[in-house]
Short mmCIF file of C-alpha atoms in Angstrom, two decimals:
data_model
loop_
_atom_site.label_atom_id
_atom_site.label_comp_id
_atom_site.label_asym_id
_atom_site.label_seq_id
_atom_site.Cartn_x
_atom_site.Cartn_y
_atom_site.Cartn_z
CA LYS R 1 -5.89 1.01 -0.48
CA ARG R 2 -2.21 0.65 0.17
CA GLU R 3 -0.34 0.45 -3.10
CA ASN R 4 3.06 -0.34 -1.62
CA ASN R 5 4.65 -0.31 1.80
CA SER R 6 4.52 3.48 2.09
CA SER R 7 1.74 4.88 -0.10
CA VAL R 8 -1.98 4.90 0.76
CA VAL R 9 -4.92 6.15 -1.32
CA MET R 10 -8.32 7.10 0.10
CA TYR R 11 -11.51 7.06 -1.97
CA ARG R 12 -14.98 8.37 -1.33
CA ASP R 13 -17.89 7.25 -3.52
CA GLY R 14 -15.41 5.59 -5.87
CA ILE R 15 -13.41 8.81 -6.44
CA GLU R 16 -9.84 9.34 -5.16
CA LEU R 17 -9.79 11.90 -2.35
CA ALA R 18 -6.29 11.83 -0.97
CA ARG R 19 -2.92 10.15 -1.33
CA GLY R 20 -0.16 10.04 1.29
CA THR R 21 2.61 8.22 3.04
CA VAL R 22 2.08 5.86 5.96
CA PRO R 23 4.32 3.63 8.08
CA GLN R 24 4.77 -0.02 7.06
CA GLY R 25 2.60 -2.73 8.56
CA ASN R 26 -0.71 -2.85 10.40
CA ASN R 27 0.78 -2.91 13.92
CA ALA R 28 -1.60 -5.74 14.89
CA ALA R 29 0.75 -7.02 17.58
CA ASP R 30 -2.31 -7.82 19.75
CA LEU R 31 -3.66 -10.05 16.95
CA ARG R 32 -6.94 -8.33 16.21
CA ILE R 33 -8.42 -6.15 13.51
CA ALA R 34 -11.06 -3.79 14.82
CA LEU R 35 -13.99 -1.87 13.36
CA GLY R 36 -15.31 1.01 15.46
CA TYR R 37 -12.32 1.61 17.67
CA ARG R 38 -8.51 1.58 17.80
CA PRO R 39 -7.21 -1.46 19.73
CA VAL R 40 -4.07 0.43 20.71
CA ASP R 41 -5.88 2.87 23.03
CA ASP R 42 -9.49 1.59 22.96
CA MET R 43 -10.61 4.93 21.49
CA MET R 44 -14.09 4.75 19.97
CA ALA R 45 -13.81 6.66 16.73
CA LEU R 46 -16.66 5.52 14.50
CA ASN R 47 -20.22 6.74 15.13
CA GLY R 48 -22.56 5.60 12.37
CA GLY R 49 -23.63 2.83 10.06
CA VAL R 50 -21.26 0.33 8.42
CA ASP R 51 -22.01 -2.20 5.69
CA ASP R 52 -20.16 -4.50 3.29
CA PHE R 53 -16.64 -4.43 4.81
CA ARG R 54 -14.07 -6.15 2.56
CA LEU R 55 -10.33 -6.87 2.79
CA TYR R 56 -8.27 -7.68 -0.26
CA ASP R 57 -4.65 -8.93 -0.37
CA ARG R 58 -3.89 -6.58 -3.23
CA ALA R 59 -4.38 -2.95 -4.21
CA LEU R 60 -7.49 -2.70 -6.36
CA SER R 61 -7.22 -0.61 -9.49
CA ASN R 62 -9.06 2.73 -9.71
CA PHE R 63 -11.59 1.04 -12.00
CA GLU R 64 -12.20 -1.76 -9.46
CA VAL R 65 -12.72 0.75 -6.63
CA ALA R 66 -15.19 2.65 -8.78
CA SER R 67 -16.94 -0.62 -9.67
CA LEU R 68 -17.38 -1.48 -5.96
CA HIS R 69 -19.06 1.87 -5.53
CA SER R 70 -21.43 1.45 -8.52
CA ILE R 71 -24.21 -0.71 -7.11
CA GLU R 72 -26.57 0.03 -9.98
CA THR R 73 -24.30 -1.62 -12.60
CA PRO R 74 -23.07 -5.21 -12.59
CA TYR R 75 -19.57 -5.65 -11.18
CA GLN R 76 -17.14 -5.75 -14.08
CA PHE R 77 -14.16 -7.31 -12.32
CA ALA R 78 -13.50 -10.46 -10.33
CA ARG R 79 -14.66 -9.26 -6.90
CA ASN R 80 -13.29 -12.38 -5.23
CA ASP R 81 -9.75 -12.05 -6.72
CA GLY R 82 -7.60 -11.45 -3.64
CA LEU R 83 -10.58 -11.23 -1.28
CA ILE R 84 -9.44 -12.43 2.15
CA ALA R 85 -12.47 -11.34 4.16
CA HIS R 86 -15.98 -10.02 3.49
CA TYR R 87 -18.32 -8.95 6.28
CA ALA R 88 -21.74 -8.16 4.81
CA PHE R 89 -23.50 -8.03 8.22
CA ASN R 90 -26.64 -9.27 6.42
CA ASN R 91 -27.36 -11.93 8.99
CA GLY R 92 -26.73 -9.76 12.06
CA THR R 93 -23.29 -11.30 12.67
CA ALA R 94 -19.67 -10.54 11.87
CA GLU R 95 -19.23 -13.75 9.90
CA ASP R 96 -16.85 -13.73 6.93
CA SER R 97 -18.78 -14.75 3.82
CA GLY R 98 -15.51 -15.33 1.93
CA VAL R 99 -13.76 -18.66 1.51
CA GLN R 100 -11.17 -18.06 4.29
CA LEU R 101 -13.83 -17.97 7.06
CA ASN R 102 -12.12 -15.19 9.00
CA HIS R 103 -15.11 -14.69 11.21
CA GLY R 104 -15.32 -11.80 13.60
CA ALA R 105 -17.43 -11.06 16.60
CA PHE R 106 -19.39 -8.16 18.06
CA GLY R 107 -18.80 -6.80 21.50
CA LEU R 108 -20.84 -8.31 24.32
CA GLY R 109 -23.76 -6.62 26.08
CA SER R 110 -23.76 -2.86 25.63
CA ARG R 111 -20.80 -3.20 23.23
CA THR R 112 -22.92 -4.98 20.60
CA PRO R 113 -23.71 -2.77 17.56
CA ALA R 114 -27.36 -2.31 16.70
CA LEU R 115 -28.65 -3.46 13.33
CA THR R 116 -29.69 -0.76 10.90
CA THR R 117 -30.85 -0.27 7.31
CA ASP R 118 -28.14 -0.95 4.73
CA ARG R 119 -27.16 1.27 1.81
CA LEU R 120 -29.76 -0.39 -0.44
CA GLY R 121 -32.64 0.25 1.98
CA ASN R 122 -32.79 -3.31 3.42
CA ALA R 123 -33.72 -3.31 7.11
CA ASN R 124 -31.35 -4.89 9.65
CA GLU R 125 -28.60 -5.68 7.15
CA ALA R 126 -25.90 -3.28 8.35
CA ILE R 127 -24.50 -2.38 11.77
CA LEU R 128 -24.76 0.87 13.67
CA LEU R 129 -21.76 1.74 15.84
CA ASP R 130 -22.51 4.24 18.62
CA GLY R 131 -19.06 5.87 18.82
CA ILE R 132 -18.93 5.06 22.53
CA ASP R 133 -18.38 1.33 23.07
CA ASP R 134 -19.83 -0.70 20.15
CA ILE R 135 -17.25 -2.90 18.45
CA ALA R 136 -16.77 -5.56 15.77
CA GLU R 137 -13.42 -7.30 15.66
CA VAL R 138 -11.58 -10.20 14.14
CA THR R 139 -9.11 -11.98 16.38
CA ALA R 140 -6.80 -14.99 16.03
CA ALA R 141 -9.37 -16.89 18.15
CA THR R 142 -12.34 -16.12 15.82
CA ALA R 143 -10.63 -16.26 12.39
CA GLY R 144 -10.18 -19.40 10.34
CA ASN R 145 -6.98 -18.03 8.73
CA PHE R 146 -5.82 -15.01 10.72
CA THR R 147 -2.35 -15.11 9.13
CA ALA R 148 -4.01 -14.00 5.87
CA LEU R 149 -5.07 -10.83 7.68
CA ASN R 150 -1.54 -9.90 8.83
CA PHE R 151 -0.55 -7.05 6.55
CA ASP R 152 2.79 -6.44 8.23
CA ASN R 153 4.90 -7.68 5.33
CA ARG R 154 2.37 -7.23 2.54
CA THR R 155 3.22 -4.53 0.02
CA SER R 156 -0.35 -3.86 -1.02
CA PHE R 157 -3.88 -4.42 0.20
CA THR R 158 -7.33 -2.81 0.02
CA MET R 159 -9.98 -2.21 2.69
CA SER R 160 -13.45 -1.29 1.40
CA LEU R 161 -16.61 -0.44 3.32
CA TRP R 162 -19.76 1.59 3.12
CA ALA R 163 -20.04 4.05 6.04
CA LYS R 164 -22.66 6.58 6.99
CA PRO R 165 -21.32 8.73 9.86
CA ARG R 166 -23.76 10.33 12.28
CA ASP R 167 -23.40 13.96 13.21
#
């Protein structure tokens, strides 16, 4: 999560791992948000499974981050408060299940991620990025409200996802 324009906090399994300073903005001058690669240099950085990718227009509290991690207990906060995009990948697409309809798309042909078992053991309800050329991205052309995804002037936001890297 980014708490303000210069501070970012990283969590793993609901526990804070690191805190640091980052430059302001998301540098999305090319009007796309990517999962699986960096649009700036087309580098494929993510090799593994991804499920339940969420974007919030606010910094979630430590309790809320921990609640997102705790699948076994009911969520104890308003999960949709500030939610601007939610990609569950449950239907084999990059559709946004939130109210803003900021749909994404998978790459074409060999760039399409495979479906894989999600974190709860449900077959074909998460995506598997190969670390070579598989992509999922949201662009101004696919999103219903892409301006909601522009973090350039936003002081805080949260990105949440389940990832299982491959060796």
